[in-house]
Amino acid sequence: MSALRFPENFVWGAATAAYQIEGAAHDDGRGPSIWDTFSRTPGKVHQGHTGDVACDHYHRYAEDVALMAELGLRAYRFSVAWPRIQPDGSGPVNPRGLDFYDRLTDALLARGIDPIVTLYHWDLPQTLSDRGGWTNRETAEHFADYALAVHARLGDRIRTWTTLNEPWCSAYLGYGNGVHAPGEQDPGAAFSAVHHLLLGHGLAARALRSAGAETVGITVNPADVRPADPASAADAAAVRLVDGLHNRIFLDPLTGAGYPDDVLEHVSRLVAPTFVRDGDEKTIAAPLDLLGVNFYAPTYVAGRTDGAGGGGAYPGTEGAVEFLPPAGPLTDMGWMIEPAALTRLLERIATDYPGVPLMITENGAAFPDKAGTEHPDGPGQVVDADRIAYLDGHLRAAHEAIARGVDLRGYLVWSLLDNFEWAEGYRKRFGIVHVDYLTQRRTPKSSARWYQEVISRNGL
Ligand code: FCB
């Protein structure tokens, strides 16, 4: 295949999240989060794994930043753990928690790596969850205070601020099907969480902007929703419904159009949306300098009338929508591999929500890598040709979107390190760097070396 070059100044980097890599769960005054509680609840996380130690990044960040520099990363997206900054979720700020991100930021800048902050990657302080979590409007207000506290310490050095990571997951997996913390299964709570997450974003975005933040954005995980049968009207209706619940319910209000009527009507059949107050949609529509897009796999759906299918990850689709089992080559998560879906998705967002620069803030794949003595390629070698193929395909798809006119500013691979993959614990490995959890030894996989080359050539 011919050489592909990305635009000048295209941002190349990697992403992680606090609870998935930091460990140090009790260090320096950190309070408990919903993931500490959830991972200790029997049956919720694979083999009872927790983030207590994870990749011990809290203590090994200097080594990890050196590795990023070796790989040539230009940007690093990390999340700040709210319970380190405000152990109870509100009230006094814990300076020792901020000290860690201060050190990390300086280490990145010293190596010429641009820090991209995510303020909320799912680790809600437990105290706030005890008071209803994202179903409580006050959580949105506390979130804006917390955002300001982080900005007050790091705002002189960090340019790019994103509020939430994937509010779809926080709301529907946290409160809809209960696969993620806090593990509730209540459609009304899920929609109330959607709204309060968006409100929290709007309040925090406004606060960050008035405090002088240069680039303010949010990361979503929009879905490329496709019909099982392109000729079927029932399948088209299922696509419309799932697209509404996954994409338009977030992107329309974020970009100023308010909640779509069809979505509000669907929600109203499950819960009276009294949590949406006058003025909220205006707050949510705070100007966006950047929209982060996380993408892994497409979603295929079919319309049903026989009561089968659907589920709490899309409240109210029970009996009406079938989510097709993934087909073709799959990753270790059982997710489909279809790079063309990324091109379609980016083009669709650029068309329907014009004027907002995009960045792929996560893309990557889990495969069952082995390293060290276990590995057939010999000690110190992790050959992950399957991951390279996945990344190569998706970078080509991203390039195609750019060629078709999409304003795509960068690509951040998920993830720098193997890490705690939420309900899957440590059994799913997404890193371009292998982590041996017994020794904490880091081994760059062949995908890391490949990515290093891609970055140095600014292309494929
Ligand atoms: C995304 C999450 C990230 C990671 C990847 C695999 O939904 O944002 O933390 O778990 O999936």
PDB file of N, CA, C and O in Angstrom, residues 59-105:
ATOM      1  N   HIS A  59       3.489   5.557  41.580  1.00  0.00           N
ATOM      2  CA  HIS A  59       4.890   5.581  42.034  1.00  0.00           C
ATOM      3  C   HIS A  59       5.887   5.476  40.884  1.00  0.00           C
ATOM      4  O   HIS A  59       7.057   5.794  41.060  1.00  0.00           O
ATOM      5  N   ARG A  60       5.426   4.996  39.741  1.00  0.00           N
ATOM      6  CA  ARG A  60       6.348   4.736  38.623  1.00  0.00           C
ATOM      7  C   ARG A  60       6.138   5.699  37.467  1.00  0.00           C
ATOM      8  O   ARG A  60       6.570   5.424  36.345  1.00  0.00           O
ATOM      9  N   TYR A  61       5.478   6.833  37.731  1.00  0.00           N
ATOM     10  CA  TYR A  61       5.131   7.726  36.624  1.00  0.00           C
ATOM     11  C   TYR A  61       6.380   8.220  35.887  1.00  0.00           C
ATOM     12  O   TYR A  61       6.354   8.410  34.665  1.00  0.00           O
ATOM     13  N   ALA A  62       7.485   8.406  36.607  1.00  0.00           N
ATOM     14  CA  ALA A  62       8.679   8.955  35.941  1.00  0.00           C
ATOM     15  C   ALA A  62       9.197   7.972  34.897  1.00  0.00           C
ATOM     16  O   ALA A  62       9.515   8.344  33.755  1.00  0.00           O
ATOM     17  N   GLU A  63       9.224   6.696  35.281  1.00  0.00           N
ATOM     18  CA  GLU A  63       9.631   5.641  34.348  1.00  0.00           C
ATOM     19  C   GLU A  63       8.666   5.595  33.156  1.00  0.00           C
ATOM     20  O   GLU A  63       9.076   5.441  31.998  1.00  0.00           O
ATOM     21  N   ASP A  64       7.374   5.732  33.446  1.00  0.00           N
ATOM     22  CA  ASP A  64       6.380   5.667  32.366  1.00  0.00           C
ATOM     23  C   ASP A  64       6.493   6.860  31.417  1.00  0.00           C
ATOM     24  O   ASP A  64       6.339   6.714  30.207  1.00  0.00           O
ATOM     25  N   VAL A  65       6.770   8.018  31.963  1.00  0.00           N
ATOM     26  CA  VAL A  65       6.934   9.197  31.106  1.00  0.00           C
ATOM     27  C   VAL A  65       8.202   9.043  30.255  1.00  0.00           C
ATOM     28  O   VAL A  65       8.211   9.388  29.064  1.00  0.00           O
ATOM     29  N   ALA A  66       9.244   8.467  30.827  1.00  0.00           N
ATOM     30  CA  ALA A  66      10.478   8.230  30.048  1.00  0.00           C
ATOM     31  C   ALA A  66      10.183   7.294  28.876  1.00  0.00           C
ATOM     32  O   ALA A  66      10.663   7.494  27.756  1.00  0.00           O
ATOM     33  N   LEU A  67       9.347   6.294  29.130  1.00  0.00           N
ATOM     34  CA  LEU A  67       8.962   5.355  28.075  1.00  0.00           C
ATOM     35  C   LEU A  67       8.172   6.073  26.972  1.00  0.00           C
ATOM     36  O   LEU A  67       8.391   5.860  25.779  1.00  0.00           O
ATOM     37  N   MET A  68       7.259   6.944  27.389  1.00  0.00           N
ATOM     38  CA  MET A  68       6.487   7.722  26.402  1.00  0.00           C
ATOM     39  C   MET A  68       7.432   8.535  25.527  1.00  0.00           C
ATOM     40  O   MET A  68       7.247   8.622  24.309  1.00  0.00           O
ATOM     41  N   ALA A  69       8.435   9.130  26.162  1.00  0.00           N
ATOM     42  CA  ALA A  69       9.387   9.949  25.409  1.00  0.00           C
ATOM     43  C   ALA A  69      10.171   9.070  24.441  1.00  0.00           C
ATOM     44  O   ALA A  69      10.374   9.430  23.277  1.00  0.00           O
ATOM     45  N   GLU A  70      10.559   7.893  24.908  1.00  0.00           N
ATOM     46  CA  GLU A  70      11.302   6.971  24.046  1.00  0.00           C
ATOM     47  C   GLU A  70      10.469   6.603  22.803  1.00  0.00           C
ATOM     48  O   GLU A  70      10.999   6.482  21.699  1.00  0.00           O
ATOM     49  N   LEU A  71       9.172   6.444  23.009  1.00  0.00           N
ATOM     50  CA  LEU A  71       8.295   6.075  21.895  1.00  0.00           C
ATOM     51  C   LEU A  71       7.958   7.275  21.006  1.00  0.00           C
ATOM     52  O   LEU A  71       7.332   7.114  19.970  1.00  0.00           O
ATOM     53  N   GLY A  72       8.333   8.454  21.450  1.00  0.00           N
ATOM     54  CA  GLY A  72       8.127   9.643  20.619  1.00  0.00           C
ATOM     55  C   GLY A  72       6.742  10.249  20.738  1.00  0.00           C
ATOM     56  O   GLY A  72       6.329  11.050  19.882  1.00  0.00           O
ATOM     57  N   LEU A  73       5.988   9.891  21.794  1.00  0.00           N
ATOM     58  CA  LEU A  73       4.640  10.448  21.941  1.00  0.00           C
ATOM     59  C   LEU A  73       4.697  11.967  22.037  1.00  0.00           C
ATOM     60  O   LEU A  73       5.547  12.526  22.715  1.00  0.00           O
ATOM     61  N   ARG A  74       3.751  12.618  21.367  1.00  0.00           N
ATOM     62  CA  ARG A  74       3.682  14.086  21.426  1.00  0.00           C
ATOM     63  C   ARG A  74       2.652  14.535  22.446  1.00  0.00           C
ATOM     64  O   ARG A  74       2.650  15.687  22.857  1.00  0.00           O
ATOM     65  N   ALA A  75       1.722  13.625  22.783  1.00  0.00           N
ATOM     66  CA  ALA A  75       0.656  13.986  23.725  1.00  0.00           C
ATOM     67  C   ALA A  75       0.326  12.775  24.594  1.00  0.00           C
ATOM     68  O   ALA A  75       0.517  11.628  24.179  1.00  0.00           O
ATOM     69  N   TYR A  76      -0.134  13.059  25.785  1.00  0.00           N
ATOM     70  CA  TYR A  76      -0.533  11.986  26.696  1.00  0.00           C
ATOM     71  C   TYR A  76      -1.827  12.399  27.382  1.00  0.00           C
ATOM     72  O   TYR A  76      -1.903  13.441  28.024  1.00  0.00           O
ATOM     73  N   ARG A  77      -2.843  11.587  27.185  1.00  0.00           N
ATOM     74  CA  ARG A  77      -4.136  11.845  27.813  1.00  0.00           C
ATOM     75  C   ARG A  77      -4.241  11.000  29.076  1.00  0.00           C
ATOM     76  O   ARG A  77      -4.172   9.776  29.010  1.00  0.00           O
ATOM     77  N   PHE A  78      -4.356  11.682  30.214  1.00  0.00           N
ATOM     78  CA  PHE A  78      -4.536  10.970  31.485  1.00  0.00           C
ATOM     79  C   PHE A  78      -5.744  11.560  32.191  1.00  0.00           C
ATOM     80  O   PHE A  78      -6.189  12.654  31.871  1.00  0.00           O
ATOM     81  N   SER A  79      -6.275  10.817  33.164  1.00  0.00           N
ATOM     82  CA  SER A  79      -7.387  11.387  33.917  1.00  0.00           C
ATOM     83  C   SER A  79      -6.947  11.684  35.343  1.00  0.00           C
ATOM     84  O   SER A  79      -6.015  11.066  35.865  1.00  0.00           O
ATOM     85  N   VAL A  80      -7.611  12.669  35.921  1.00  0.00           N
ATOM     86  CA  VAL A  80      -7.377  13.033  37.315  1.00  0.00           C
ATOM     87  C   VAL A  80      -8.415  12.307  38.161  1.00  0.00           C
ATOM     88  O   VAL A  80      -9.602  12.269  37.813  1.00  0.00           O
ATOM     89  N   ALA A  81      -7.960  11.706  39.256  1.00  0.00           N
ATOM     90  CA  ALA A  81      -8.873  11.001  40.156  1.00  0.00           C
ATOM     91  C   ALA A  81      -9.510  12.016  41.111  1.00  0.00           C
ATOM     92  O   ALA A  81      -8.834  12.543  42.003  1.00  0.00           O
ATOM     93  N   TRP A  82     -10.782  12.240  40.909  1.00  0.00           N
ATOM     94  CA  TRP A  82     -11.526  13.183  41.767  1.00  0.00           C
ATOM     95  C   TRP A  82     -11.315  12.846  43.260  1.00  0.00           C
ATOM     96  O   TRP A  82     -11.051  13.751  44.068  1.00  0.00           O
ATOM     97  N   PRO A  83     -11.369  11.561  43.656  1.00  0.00           N
ATOM     98  CA  PRO A  83     -11.197  11.265  45.093  1.00  0.00           C
ATOM     99  C   PRO A  83      -9.801  11.527  45.644  1.00  0.00           C
ATOM    100  O   PRO A  83      -9.601  11.490  46.860  1.00  0.00           O
ATOM    101  N   ARG A  84      -8.833  11.796  44.766  1.00  0.00           N
ATOM    102  CA  ARG A  84      -7.538  12.252  45.298  1.00  0.00           C
ATOM    103  C   ARG A  84      -7.594  13.746  45.618  1.00  0.00           C
ATOM    104  O   ARG A  84      -6.879  14.221  46.497  1.00  0.00           O
ATOM    105  N   ILE A  85      -8.419  14.468  44.845  1.00  0.00           N
ATOM    106  CA  ILE A  85      -8.437  15.932  44.962  1.00  0.00           C
ATOM    107  C   ILE A  85      -9.422  16.354  46.057  1.00  0.00           C
ATOM    108  O   ILE A  85      -9.148  17.249  46.850  1.00  0.00           O
ATOM    109  N   GLN A  86     -10.591  15.709  46.058  1.00  0.00           N
ATOM    110  CA  GLN A  86     -11.577  15.952  47.121  1.00  0.00           C
ATOM    111  C   GLN A  86     -12.026  14.571  47.600  1.00  0.00           C
ATOM    112  O   GLN A  86     -12.916  13.951  46.998  1.00  0.00           O
ATOM    113  N   PRO A  87     -11.426  14.080  48.668  1.00  0.00           N
ATOM    114  CA  PRO A  87     -11.690  12.702  49.114  1.00  0.00           C
ATOM    115  C   PRO A  87     -13.177  12.419  49.347  1.00  0.00           C
ATOM    116  O   PRO A  87     -13.621  11.283  49.162  1.00  0.00           O
ATOM    117  N   ASP A  88     -13.954  13.441  49.701  1.00  0.00           N
ATOM    118  CA  ASP A  88     -15.392  13.256  49.891  1.00  0.00           C
ATOM    119  C   ASP A  88     -16.204  13.794  48.712  1.00  0.00           C
ATOM    120  O   ASP A  88     -17.430  13.880  48.792  1.00  0.00           O
ATOM    121  N   GLY A  89     -15.541  14.243  47.678  1.00  0.00           N
ATOM    122  CA  GLY A  89     -16.253  14.711  46.489  1.00  0.00           C
ATOM    123  C   GLY A  89     -16.622  16.177  46.516  1.00  0.00           C
ATOM    124  O   GLY A  89     -16.990  16.753  45.504  1.00  0.00           O
ATOM    125  N   SER A  90     -16.570  16.777  47.693  1.00  0.00           N
ATOM    126  CA  SER A  90     -16.838  18.215  47.789  1.00  0.00           C
ATOM    127  C   SER A  90     -16.061  18.714  48.995  1.00  0.00           C
ATOM    128  O   SER A  90     -15.486  17.923  49.740  1.00  0.00           O
ATOM    129  N   GLY A  91     -16.054  20.016  49.160  1.00  0.00           N
ATOM    130  CA  GLY A  91     -15.370  20.560  50.323  1.00  0.00           C
ATOM    131  C   GLY A  91     -13.876  20.660  50.114  1.00  0.00           C
ATOM    132  O   GLY A  91     -13.417  20.785  48.982  1.00  0.00           O
ATOM    133  N   PRO A  92     -13.116  20.569  51.227  1.00  0.00           N
ATOM    134  CA  PRO A  92     -11.693  20.917  51.185  1.00  0.00           C
ATOM    135  C   PRO A  92     -10.913  20.139  50.127  1.00  0.00           C
ATOM    136  O   PRO A  92     -11.150  18.957  49.901  1.00  0.00           O
ATOM    137  N   VAL A  93      -9.981  20.856  49.521  1.00  0.00           N
ATOM    138  CA  VAL A  93      -9.126  20.250  48.501  1.00  0.00           C
ATOM    139  C   VAL A  93      -7.912  19.634  49.185  1.00  0.00           C
ATOM    140  O   VAL A  93      -7.354  20.205  50.119  1.00  0.00           O
ATOM    141  N   ASN A  94      -7.527  18.443  48.713  1.00  0.00           N
ATOM    142  CA  ASN A  94      -6.392  17.727  49.287  1.00  0.00           C
ATOM    143  C   ASN A  94      -5.132  18.046  48.465  1.00  0.00           C
ATOM    144  O   ASN A  94      -4.955  17.511  47.375  1.00  0.00           O
ATOM    145  N   PRO A  95      -4.263  18.905  48.968  1.00  0.00           N
ATOM    146  CA  PRO A  95      -3.115  19.339  48.161  1.00  0.00           C
ATOM    147  C   PRO A  95      -2.207  18.184  47.765  1.00  0.00           C
ATOM    148  O   PRO A  95      -1.599  18.202  46.697  1.00  0.00           O
ATOM    149  N   ARG A  96      -2.125  17.134  48.605  1.00  0.00           N
ATOM    150  CA  ARG A  96      -1.221  16.021  48.273  1.00  0.00           C
ATOM    151  C   ARG A  96      -1.709  15.265  47.032  1.00  0.00           C
ATOM    152  O   ARG A  96      -0.909  14.698  46.292  1.00  0.00           O
ATOM    153  N   GLY A  97      -3.017  15.253  46.840  1.00  0.00           N
ATOM    154  CA  GLY A  97      -3.546  14.633  45.616  1.00  0.00           C
ATOM    155  C   GLY A  97      -3.144  15.452  44.393  1.00  0.00           C
ATOM    156  O   GLY A  97      -2.735  14.903  43.369  1.00  0.00           O
ATOM    157  N   LEU A  98      -3.263  16.761  44.518  1.00  0.00           N
ATOM    158  CA  LEU A  98      -2.871  17.627  43.401  1.00  0.00           C
ATOM    159  C   LEU A  98      -1.373  17.537  43.121  1.00  0.00           C
ATOM    160  O   LEU A  98      -0.947  17.635  41.971  1.00  0.00           O
ATOM    161  N   ASP A  99      -0.587  17.323  44.179  1.00  0.00           N
ATOM    162  CA  ASP A  99       0.874  17.248  44.007  1.00  0.00           C
ATOM    163  C   ASP A  99       1.247  16.190  42.969  1.00  0.00           C
ATOM    164  O   ASP A  99       2.160  16.378  42.178  1.00  0.00           O
ATOM    165  N   PHE A 100       0.538  15.057  42.990  1.00  0.00           N
ATOM    166  CA  PHE A 100       0.878  13.981  42.047  1.00  0.00           C
ATOM    167  C   PHE A 100       0.731  14.455  40.607  1.00  0.00           C
ATOM    168  O   PHE A 100       1.620  14.256  39.768  1.00  0.00           O
ATOM    169  N   TYR A 101      -0.401  15.109  40.293  1.00  0.00           N
ATOM    170  CA  TYR A 101      -0.638  15.541  38.911  1.00  0.00           C
ATOM    171  C   TYR A 101       0.283  16.697  38.529  1.00  0.00           C
ATOM    172  O   TYR A 101       0.617  16.882  37.359  1.00  0.00           O
ATOM    173  N   ASP A 102       0.705  17.439  39.545  1.00  0.00           N
ATOM    174  CA  ASP A 102       1.670  18.507  39.348  1.00  0.00           C
ATOM    175  C   ASP A 102       3.006  17.904  38.893  1.00  0.00           C
ATOM    176  O   ASP A 102       3.603  18.329  37.885  1.00  0.00           O
ATOM    177  N   ARG A 103       3.440  16.864  39.607  1.00  0.00           N
ATOM    178  CA  ARG A 103       4.705  16.189  39.250  1.00  0.00           C
ATOM    179  C   ARG A 103       4.600  15.555  37.862  1.00  0.00           C
ATOM    180  O   ARG A 103       5.512  15.650  37.055  1.00  0.00           O
ATOM    181  N   LEU A 104       3.472  14.897  37.624  1.00  0.00           N
ATOM    182  CA  LEU A 104       3.271  14.224  36.335  1.00  0.00           C
ATOM    183  C   LEU A 104       3.307  15.245  35.194  1.00  0.00           C
ATOM    184  O   LEU A 104       3.979  15.040  34.168  1.00  0.00           O
ATOM    185  N   THR A 105       2.601  16.356  35.377  1.00  0.00           N
ATOM    186  CA  THR A 105       2.559  17.398  34.340  1.00  0.00           C
ATOM    187  C   THR A 105       3.953  17.926  34.052  1.00  0.00           C
ATOM    188  O   THR A 105       4.361  18.056  32.891  1.00  0.00           O
TER     189      THR A 105
END
